[in-house]
Amino acid sequence: MFKRLFSAKPRPGKRIAEMYRKSLGKTQYTSLDGARLVGFEGKDGFDYETYVALQNEANALKLDNQWVSEEQVANLAKIVLKFRSAPNFGLCHGTRQGYEQAWFRANLPGCDVIGTDIAESATNFENTVQWDFHEPNPDWAGRADFVYSNSWDHAFDPERAFASWFEALVPGGVILLDHSKSHQPDRANEMDPFGATLEGLGRLFERVFEGQGKVQPVEPGVMDTVATFVFQKT
Protein backbone atom coordinates (compact mmCIF):
# COMPACT_ATOMS: atom_id res chain seq x y z
CA MET A 1 0.00 0.00 0.00
CA PHE A 2 1.31 3.42 -0.95
CA LYS A 3 1.99 5.76 1.95
CA ARG A 4 1.93 9.50 1.44
CA LEU A 5 5.36 11.03 1.91
CA PHE A 6 5.90 14.14 4.00
CA SER A 7 8.84 16.49 3.78
CA ALA A 8 10.69 17.88 6.79
CA LYS A 9 11.44 21.01 4.77
CA PRO A 10 9.53 24.24 5.47
CA ARG A 11 6.21 24.88 3.73
CA PRO A 12 7.02 26.24 0.28
CA GLY A 13 4.22 28.79 -0.11
CA LYS A 14 5.83 31.56 1.93
CA ARG A 15 9.22 31.13 0.28
CA ILE A 16 7.74 31.20 -3.24
CA ALA A 17 5.61 34.26 -2.43
CA GLU A 18 8.69 36.10 -1.18
CA MET A 19 10.60 35.26 -4.37
CA TYR A 20 7.68 36.38 -6.52
CA ARG A 21 7.30 39.73 -4.77
CA LYS A 22 11.02 40.39 -4.90
CA SER A 23 10.95 40.00 -8.69
CA LEU A 24 7.47 41.24 -9.61
CA GLY A 25 6.02 43.12 -6.66
CA LYS A 26 2.42 42.72 -5.58
CA THR A 27 0.79 39.47 -6.68
CA GLN A 28 -1.11 39.88 -9.95
CA TYR A 29 -4.55 38.25 -10.01
CA THR A 30 -6.93 37.96 -12.96
CA SER A 31 -10.45 36.61 -12.51
CA LEU A 32 -11.66 34.39 -15.33
CA ASP A 33 -14.90 32.51 -16.01
CA GLY A 34 -14.97 30.15 -13.04
CA ALA A 35 -11.22 30.47 -12.64
CA ARG A 36 -8.41 32.67 -11.36
CA LEU A 37 -4.90 33.23 -12.69
CA VAL A 38 -1.75 34.73 -11.20
CA GLY A 39 0.23 36.80 -13.69
CA PHE A 40 3.98 37.08 -14.23
CA GLU A 41 4.23 40.45 -15.93
CA GLY A 42 7.47 42.31 -15.34
CA LYS A 43 8.62 45.70 -16.57
CA ASP A 44 9.57 44.19 -19.93
CA GLY A 45 6.53 41.93 -20.33
CA PHE A 46 5.99 38.32 -19.35
CA ASP A 47 8.77 37.20 -16.99
CA TYR A 48 9.27 33.56 -17.93
CA GLU A 49 12.57 33.41 -16.07
CA THR A 50 10.85 34.18 -12.78
CA TYR A 51 8.11 31.61 -13.46
CA VAL A 52 10.70 28.88 -14.10
CA ALA A 53 12.79 29.89 -11.08
CA LEU A 54 9.73 29.68 -8.82
CA GLN A 55 8.73 26.30 -10.22
CA ASN A 56 12.23 24.95 -9.67
CA GLU A 57 12.30 26.24 -6.11
CA ALA A 58 8.86 24.82 -5.37
CA ASN A 59 9.90 21.47 -6.82
CA ALA A 60 12.98 21.37 -4.59
CA LEU A 61 10.95 22.21 -1.50
CA LYS A 62 8.27 19.61 -2.29
CA LEU A 63 10.41 16.88 -3.83
CA ASP A 64 9.75 14.46 -0.97
CA ASN A 65 5.99 15.02 -1.12
CA GLN A 66 3.53 13.01 -3.21
CA TRP A 67 0.01 14.30 -3.80
CA VAL A 68 -1.76 11.62 -5.84
CA SER A 69 -1.95 8.08 -4.48
CA GLU A 70 -1.27 4.76 -6.17
CA GLU A 71 -4.93 3.85 -5.65
CA GLN A 72 -6.07 6.97 -7.47
CA VAL A 73 -3.79 6.23 -10.45
CA ALA A 74 -5.19 2.70 -10.61
CA ASN A 75 -8.65 4.26 -10.74
CA LEU A 76 -7.50 6.66 -13.46
CA ALA A 77 -6.18 3.72 -15.49
CA LYS A 78 -9.68 2.23 -15.41
CA ILE A 79 -11.06 5.50 -16.75
CA VAL A 80 -8.53 5.43 -19.59
CA LEU A 81 -9.69 1.93 -20.51
CA LYS A 82 -13.29 3.12 -20.80
CA PHE A 83 -12.21 5.27 -23.73
CA ARG A 84 -9.14 3.45 -25.09
CA SER A 85 -9.33 -0.32 -24.79
CA ALA A 86 -5.69 -0.92 -25.74
CA PRO A 87 -3.69 2.24 -25.00
CA ASN A 88 -0.16 2.40 -26.39
CA PHE A 89 1.16 5.74 -25.17
CA GLY A 90 0.37 8.17 -22.39
CA LEU A 91 1.73 11.40 -20.92
CA CYS A 92 1.71 12.59 -17.31
CA HIS A 93 2.56 16.26 -16.78
CA GLY A 94 4.16 17.69 -13.65
CA THR A 95 5.13 14.37 -12.06
CA ARG A 96 8.11 15.44 -9.92
CA GLN A 97 9.53 12.05 -8.73
CA GLY A 98 7.83 10.01 -11.46
CA TYR A 99 5.41 7.92 -9.41
CA GLU A 100 2.44 8.61 -11.67
CA GLN A 101 3.92 7.17 -14.85
CA ALA A 102 5.26 4.16 -12.96
CA TRP A 103 1.81 3.40 -11.55
CA PHE A 104 0.09 3.93 -14.91
CA ARG A 105 2.57 1.52 -16.50
CA ALA A 106 1.78 -1.07 -13.83
CA ASN A 107 -1.96 -0.73 -14.42
CA LEU A 108 -1.82 -0.47 -18.22
CA PRO A 109 0.53 -3.28 -19.32
CA GLY A 110 2.17 -2.62 -22.66
CA CYS A 111 1.45 1.11 -22.52
CA ASP A 112 4.49 3.39 -22.73
CA VAL A 113 3.90 6.23 -20.26
CA ILE A 114 6.23 9.22 -19.96
CA GLY A 115 6.22 11.89 -17.28
CA THR A 116 7.33 15.49 -17.59
CA ASP A 117 8.46 18.17 -15.19
CA ILE A 118 9.86 21.64 -15.78
CA ALA A 119 12.31 21.25 -12.89
CA GLU A 120 15.98 20.52 -13.46
CA SER A 121 15.64 17.42 -11.28
CA ALA A 122 13.30 15.74 -13.79
CA THR A 123 15.98 13.63 -15.45
CA ASN A 124 16.89 12.04 -12.11
CA PHE A 125 13.74 9.94 -12.30
CA GLU A 126 12.85 7.01 -14.52
CA ASN A 127 10.73 7.68 -17.61
CA THR A 128 10.72 11.41 -16.88
CA VAL A 129 11.84 14.19 -19.20
CA GLN A 130 12.47 17.85 -18.39
CA TRP A 131 9.81 19.73 -20.31
CA ASP A 132 7.59 22.80 -19.98
CA PHE A 133 4.10 21.39 -20.39
CA HIS A 134 2.95 24.57 -22.14
CA GLU A 135 5.03 23.57 -25.16
CA PRO A 136 3.99 20.98 -27.77
CA ASN A 137 6.51 18.26 -28.51
CA PRO A 138 6.60 17.08 -32.15
CA ASP A 139 7.64 13.60 -31.01
CA TRP A 140 4.36 13.25 -29.11
CA ALA A 141 1.98 14.84 -31.63
CA GLY A 142 -1.03 12.65 -32.36
CA ARG A 143 0.34 9.71 -30.37
CA ALA A 144 -1.11 9.84 -26.85
CA ASP A 145 -4.11 7.79 -25.84
CA PHE A 146 -4.30 9.87 -22.70
CA VAL A 147 -2.74 12.90 -21.04
CA TYR A 148 -3.01 13.14 -17.27
CA SER A 149 -2.13 15.80 -14.72
CA ASN A 150 -2.88 16.83 -11.17
CA SER A 151 -0.40 19.69 -11.64
CA TRP A 152 -2.41 21.63 -14.22
CA ASP A 153 -2.73 24.39 -11.63
CA HIS A 154 0.94 25.21 -12.26
CA ALA A 155 0.05 26.61 -15.69
CA PHE A 156 0.72 30.31 -16.28
CA ASP A 157 -1.30 30.07 -19.53
CA PRO A 158 -3.83 27.23 -19.21
CA GLU A 159 -5.22 27.59 -22.72
CA ARG A 160 -1.74 27.25 -24.18
CA ALA A 161 -0.94 24.27 -21.96
CA PHE A 162 -4.16 22.42 -22.73
CA ALA A 163 -3.74 23.12 -26.45
CA SER A 164 -0.35 21.39 -26.40
CA TRP A 165 -1.86 18.42 -24.54
CA PHE A 166 -4.72 18.26 -27.03
CA GLU A 167 -2.22 18.22 -29.90
CA ALA A 168 -0.57 15.14 -28.40
CA LEU A 169 -3.81 13.10 -28.40
CA VAL A 170 -4.91 10.51 -30.92
CA PRO A 171 -8.53 10.85 -32.10
CA GLY A 172 -10.61 9.45 -29.25
CA GLY A 173 -7.85 10.12 -26.73
CA VAL A 174 -8.62 11.76 -23.39
CA ILE A 175 -7.26 14.45 -21.12
CA LEU A 176 -7.69 13.60 -17.44
CA LEU A 177 -7.35 16.33 -14.79
CA ASP A 178 -7.64 15.51 -11.12
CA HIS A 179 -9.59 18.19 -9.25
CA SER A 180 -9.81 18.89 -5.53
CA LYS A 181 -10.33 21.85 -3.19
CA SER A 182 -6.67 22.76 -3.70
CA HIS A 183 -7.42 23.39 -7.40
CA GLN A 184 -10.24 25.87 -6.77
CA PRO A 185 -9.92 29.50 -7.96
CA ASP A 186 -9.32 30.86 -4.47
CA ARG A 187 -6.27 28.61 -4.13
CA ALA A 188 -4.40 30.15 -7.07
CA ASN A 189 -1.10 31.57 -5.84
CA GLU A 190 2.47 32.36 -6.85
CA MET A 191 3.43 28.67 -6.82
CA ASP A 192 0.22 27.25 -8.33
CA PRO A 193 -0.90 30.14 -10.55
CA PHE A 194 -4.13 28.70 -11.96
CA GLY A 195 -7.26 27.62 -10.15
CA ALA A 196 -10.65 26.65 -11.56
CA THR A 197 -13.92 25.03 -10.66
CA LEU A 198 -14.93 21.90 -12.53
CA GLU A 199 -17.55 23.97 -14.34
CA GLY A 200 -14.91 26.57 -15.18
CA LEU A 201 -12.67 23.91 -16.68
CA GLY A 202 -15.58 22.63 -18.73
CA ARG A 203 -16.37 26.07 -20.16
CA LEU A 204 -12.68 26.67 -20.94
CA PHE A 205 -12.36 23.39 -22.85
CA GLU A 206 -15.64 23.91 -24.71
CA ARG A 207 -14.53 27.40 -25.76
CA VAL A 208 -10.98 26.51 -26.81
CA PHE A 209 -11.77 23.17 -28.47
CA GLU A 210 -15.23 23.89 -29.85
CA GLY A 211 -16.23 21.13 -32.25
CA GLN A 212 -13.00 19.21 -31.67
CA GLY A 213 -13.94 17.24 -28.59
CA LYS A 214 -16.40 16.73 -25.78
CA VAL A 215 -16.36 17.28 -22.04
CA GLN A 216 -17.33 13.94 -20.51
CA PRO A 217 -19.13 13.38 -17.20
CA VAL A 218 -16.87 13.92 -14.21
CA GLU A 219 -15.43 10.70 -12.83
CA PRO A 220 -15.26 10.15 -9.06
CA GLY A 221 -11.88 9.55 -7.50
CA VAL A 222 -11.02 7.00 -4.83
CA MET A 223 -11.58 9.68 -2.19
CA ASP A 224 -14.60 11.95 -1.86
CA THR A 225 -12.27 14.97 -2.01
CA VAL A 226 -10.99 14.17 -5.53
CA ALA A 227 -12.83 14.11 -8.86
CA THR A 228 -11.46 13.69 -12.36
CA PHE A 229 -12.33 16.06 -15.20
CA VAL A 230 -12.42 14.23 -18.55
CA PHE A 231 -12.22 15.68 -22.06
CA GLN A 232 -12.24 13.45 -25.14
CA LYS A 233 -10.83 14.47 -28.52
CA THR A 234 -13.09 13.64 -31.45
Coordinates of C-alpha atoms in Angstrom, one line a residue:
M1 CA 0.0 0.0 0.0
F2 CA 1.3 3.4 -0.9
K3 CA 2.0 5.8 2.0
R4 CA 1.9 9.5 1.4
L5 CA 5.4 11.0 1.9
F6 CA 5.9 14.1 4.0
S7 CA 8.8 16.5 3.8
A8 CA 10.7 17.9 6.8
K9 CA 11.4 21.0 4.8
P10 CA 9.5 24.2 5.5
R11 CA 6.2 24.9 3.7
P12 CA 7.0 26.2 0.3
G13 CA 4.2 28.8 -0.1
K14 CA 5.8 31.6 1.9
R15 CA 9.2 31.1 0.3
I16 CA 7.7 31.2 -3.2
A17 CA 5.6 34.3 -2.4
E18 CA 8.7 36.1 -1.2
M19 CA 10.6 35.3 -4.4
Y20 CA 7.7 36.4 -6.5
R21 CA 7.3 39.7 -4.8
K22 CA 11.0 40.4 -4.9
S23 CA 10.9 40.0 -8.7
L24 CA 7.5 41.2 -9.6
G25 CA 6.0 43.1 -6.7
K26 CA 2.4 42.7 -5.6
T27 CA 0.8 39.5 -6.7
Q28 CA -1.1 39.9 -9.9
Y29 CA -4.6 38.3 -10.0
T30 CA -6.9 38.0 -13.0
S31 CA -10.4 36.6 -12.5
L32 CA -11.7 34.4 -15.3
D33 CA -14.9 32.5 -16.0
G34 CA -15.0 30.2 -13.0
A35 CA -11.2 30.5 -12.6
R36 CA -8.4 32.7 -11.4
L37 CA -4.9 33.2 -12.7
V38 CA -1.7 34.7 -11.2
G39 CA 0.2 36.8 -13.7
F40 CA 4.0 37.1 -14.2
E41 CA 4.2 40.4 -15.9
G42 CA 7.5 42.3 -15.3
K43 CA 8.6 45.7 -16.6
D44 CA 9.6 44.2 -19.9
G45 CA 6.5 41.9 -20.3
F46 CA 6.0 38.3 -19.3
D47 CA 8.8 37.2 -17.0
Y48 CA 9.3 33.6 -17.9
E49 CA 12.6 33.4 -16.1
T50 CA 10.8 34.2 -12.8
Y51 CA 8.1 31.6 -13.5
V52 CA 10.7 28.9 -14.1
A53 CA 12.8 29.9 -11.1
L54 CA 9.7 29.7 -8.8
Q55 CA 8.7 26.3 -10.2
N56 CA 12.2 24.9 -9.7
E57 CA 12.3 26.2 -6.1
A58 CA 8.9 24.8 -5.4
N59 CA 9.9 21.5 -6.8
A60 CA 13.0 21.4 -4.6
L61 CA 11.0 22.2 -1.5
K62 CA 8.3 19.6 -2.3
L63 CA 10.4 16.9 -3.8
D64 CA 9.8 14.5 -1.0
N65 CA 6.0 15.0 -1.1
Q66 CA 3.5 13.0 -3.2
W67 CA 0.0 14.3 -3.8
V68 CA -1.8 11.6 -5.8
S69 CA -1.9 8.1 -4.5
E70 CA -1.3 4.8 -6.2
E71 CA -4.9 3.8 -5.6
Q72 CA -6.1 7.0 -7.5
V73 CA -3.8 6.2 -10.4
A74 CA -5.2 2.7 -10.6
N75 CA -8.6 4.3 -10.7
L76 CA -7.5 6.7 -13.5
A77 CA -6.2 3.7 -15.5
K78 CA -9.7 2.2 -15.4
I79 CA -11.1 5.5 -16.7
V80 CA -8.5 5.4 -19.6
L81 CA -9.7 1.9 -20.5
K82 CA -13.3 3.1 -20.8
F83 CA -12.2 5.3 -23.7
R84 CA -9.1 3.5 -25.1
S85 CA -9.3 -0.3 -24.8
A86 CA -5.7 -0.9 -25.7
P87 CA -3.7 2.2 -25.0
N88 CA -0.2 2.4 -26.4
F89 CA 1.2 5.7 -25.2
G90 CA 0.4 8.2 -22.4
L91 CA 1.7 11.4 -20.9
C92 CA 1.7 12.6 -17.3
H93 CA 2.6 16.3 -16.8
G94 CA 4.2 17.7 -13.7
T95 CA 5.1 14.4 -12.1
R96 CA 8.1 15.4 -9.9
Q97 CA 9.5 12.0 -8.7
G98 CA 7.8 10.0 -11.5
Y99 CA 5.4 7.9 -9.4
E100 CA 2.4 8.6 -11.7
Q101 CA 3.9 7.2 -14.8
A102 CA 5.3 4.2 -13.0
W103 CA 1.8 3.4 -11.6
F104 CA 0.1 3.9 -14.9
R105 CA 2.6 1.5 -16.5
A106 CA 1.8 -1.1 -13.8
N107 CA -2.0 -0.7 -14.4
L108 CA -1.8 -0.5 -18.2
P109 CA 0.5 -3.3 -19.3
G110 CA 2.2 -2.6 -22.7
C111 CA 1.5 1.1 -22.5
D112 CA 4.5 3.4 -22.7
V113 CA 3.9 6.2 -20.3
I114 CA 6.2 9.2 -20.0
G115 CA 6.2 11.9 -17.3
T116 CA 7.3 15.5 -17.6
D117 CA 8.5 18.2 -15.2
I118 CA 9.9 21.6 -15.8
A119 CA 12.3 21.3 -12.9
E120 CA 16.0 20.5 -13.5
S121 CA 15.6 17.4 -11.3
A122 CA 13.3 15.7 -13.8
T123 CA 16.0 13.6 -15.5
N124 CA 16.9 12.0 -12.1
F125 CA 13.7 9.9 -12.3
E126 CA 12.9 7.0 -14.5
N127 CA 10.7 7.7 -17.6
T128 CA 10.7 11.4 -16.9
V129 CA 11.8 14.2 -19.2
Q130 CA 12.5 17.8 -18.4
W131 CA 9.8 19.7 -20.3
D132 CA 7.6 22.8 -20.0
F133 CA 4.1 21.4 -20.4
H134 CA 3.0 24.6 -22.1
E135 CA 5.0 23.6 -25.2
P136 CA 4.0 21.0 -27.8
N137 CA 6.5 18.3 -28.5
P138 CA 6.6 17.1 -32.1
D139 CA 7.6 13.6 -31.0
W140 CA 4.4 13.2 -29.1
A141 CA 2.0 14.8 -31.6
G142 CA -1.0 12.6 -32.4
R143 CA 0.3 9.7 -30.4
A144 CA -1.1 9.8 -26.8
D145 CA -4.1 7.8 -25.8
F146 CA -4.3 9.9 -22.7
V147 CA -2.7 12.9 -21.0
Y148 CA -3.0 13.1 -17.3
S149 CA -2.1 15.8 -14.7
N150 CA -2.9 16.8 -11.2
S151 CA -0.4 19.7 -11.6
W152 CA -2.4 21.6 -14.2
D153 CA -2.7 24.4 -11.6
H154 CA 0.9 25.2 -12.3
A155 CA 0.1 26.6 -15.7
F156 CA 0.7 30.3 -16.3
D157 CA -1.3 30.1 -19.5
P158 CA -3.8 27.2 -19.2
E159 CA -5.2 27.6 -22.7
R160 CA -1.7 27.3 -24.2
A161 CA -0.9 24.3 -22.0
F162 CA -4.2 22.4 -22.7
A163 CA -3.7 23.1 -26.5
S164 CA -0.3 21.4 -26.4
W165 CA -1.9 18.4 -24.5
F166 CA -4.7 18.3 -27.0
E167 CA -2.2 18.2 -29.9
A168 CA -0.6 15.1 -28.4
L169 CA -3.8 13.1 -28.4
V170 CA -4.9 10.5 -30.9
P171 CA -8.5 10.9 -32.1
G172 CA -10.6 9.5 -29.2
G173 CA -7.9 10.1 -26.7
V174 CA -8.6 11.8 -23.4
I175 CA -7.3 14.5 -21.1
L176 CA -7.7 13.6 -17.4
L177 CA -7.3 16.3 -14.8
D178 CA -7.6 15.5 -11.1
H179 CA -9.6 18.2 -9.3
S180 CA -9.8 18.9 -5.5
K181 CA -10.3 21.9 -3.2
S182 CA -6.7 22.8 -3.7
H183 CA -7.4 23.4 -7.4
Q184 CA -10.2 25.9 -6.8
P185 CA -9.9 29.5 -8.0
D186 CA -9.3 30.9 -4.5
R187 CA -6.3 28.6 -4.1
A188 CA -4.4 30.2 -7.1
N189 CA -1.1 31.6 -5.8
E190 CA 2.5 32.4 -6.8
M191 CA 3.4 28.7 -6.8
D192 CA 0.2 27.3 -8.3
P193 CA -0.9 30.1 -10.5
F194 CA -4.1 28.7 -12.0
G195 CA -7.3 27.6 -10.2
A196 CA -10.6 26.6 -11.6
T197 CA -13.9 25.0 -10.7
L198 CA -14.9 21.9 -12.5
E199 CA -17.6 24.0 -14.3
G200 CA -14.9 26.6 -15.2
L201 CA -12.7 23.9 -16.7
G202 CA -15.6 22.6 -18.7
R203 CA -16.4 26.1 -20.2
L204 CA -12.7 26.7 -20.9
F205 CA -12.4 23.4 -22.8
E206 CA -15.6 23.9 -24.7
R207 CA -14.5 27.4 -25.8
V208 CA -11.0 26.5 -26.8
F209 CA -11.8 23.2 -28.5
E210 CA -15.2 23.9 -29.8
G211 CA -16.2 21.1 -32.2
Q212 CA -13.0 19.2 -31.7
G213 CA -13.9 17.2 -28.6
K214 CA -16.4 16.7 -25.8
V215 CA -16.4 17.3 -22.0
Q216 CA -17.3 13.9 -20.5
P217 CA -19.1 13.4 -17.2
V218 CA -16.9 13.9 -14.2
E219 CA -15.4 10.7 -12.8
P220 CA -15.3 10.2 -9.1
G221 CA -11.9 9.5 -7.5
V222 CA -11.0 7.0 -4.8
M223 CA -11.6 9.7 -2.2
D224 CA -14.6 12.0 -1.9
T225 CA -12.3 15.0 -2.0
V226 CA -11.0 14.2 -5.5
A227 CA -12.8 14.1 -8.9
T228 CA -11.5 13.7 -12.4
F229 CA -12.3 16.1 -15.2
V230 CA -12.4 14.2 -18.5
F231 CA -12.2 15.7 -22.1
Q232 CA -12.2 13.5 -25.1
K233 CA -10.8 14.5 -28.5
T234 CA -13.1 13.6 -31.5

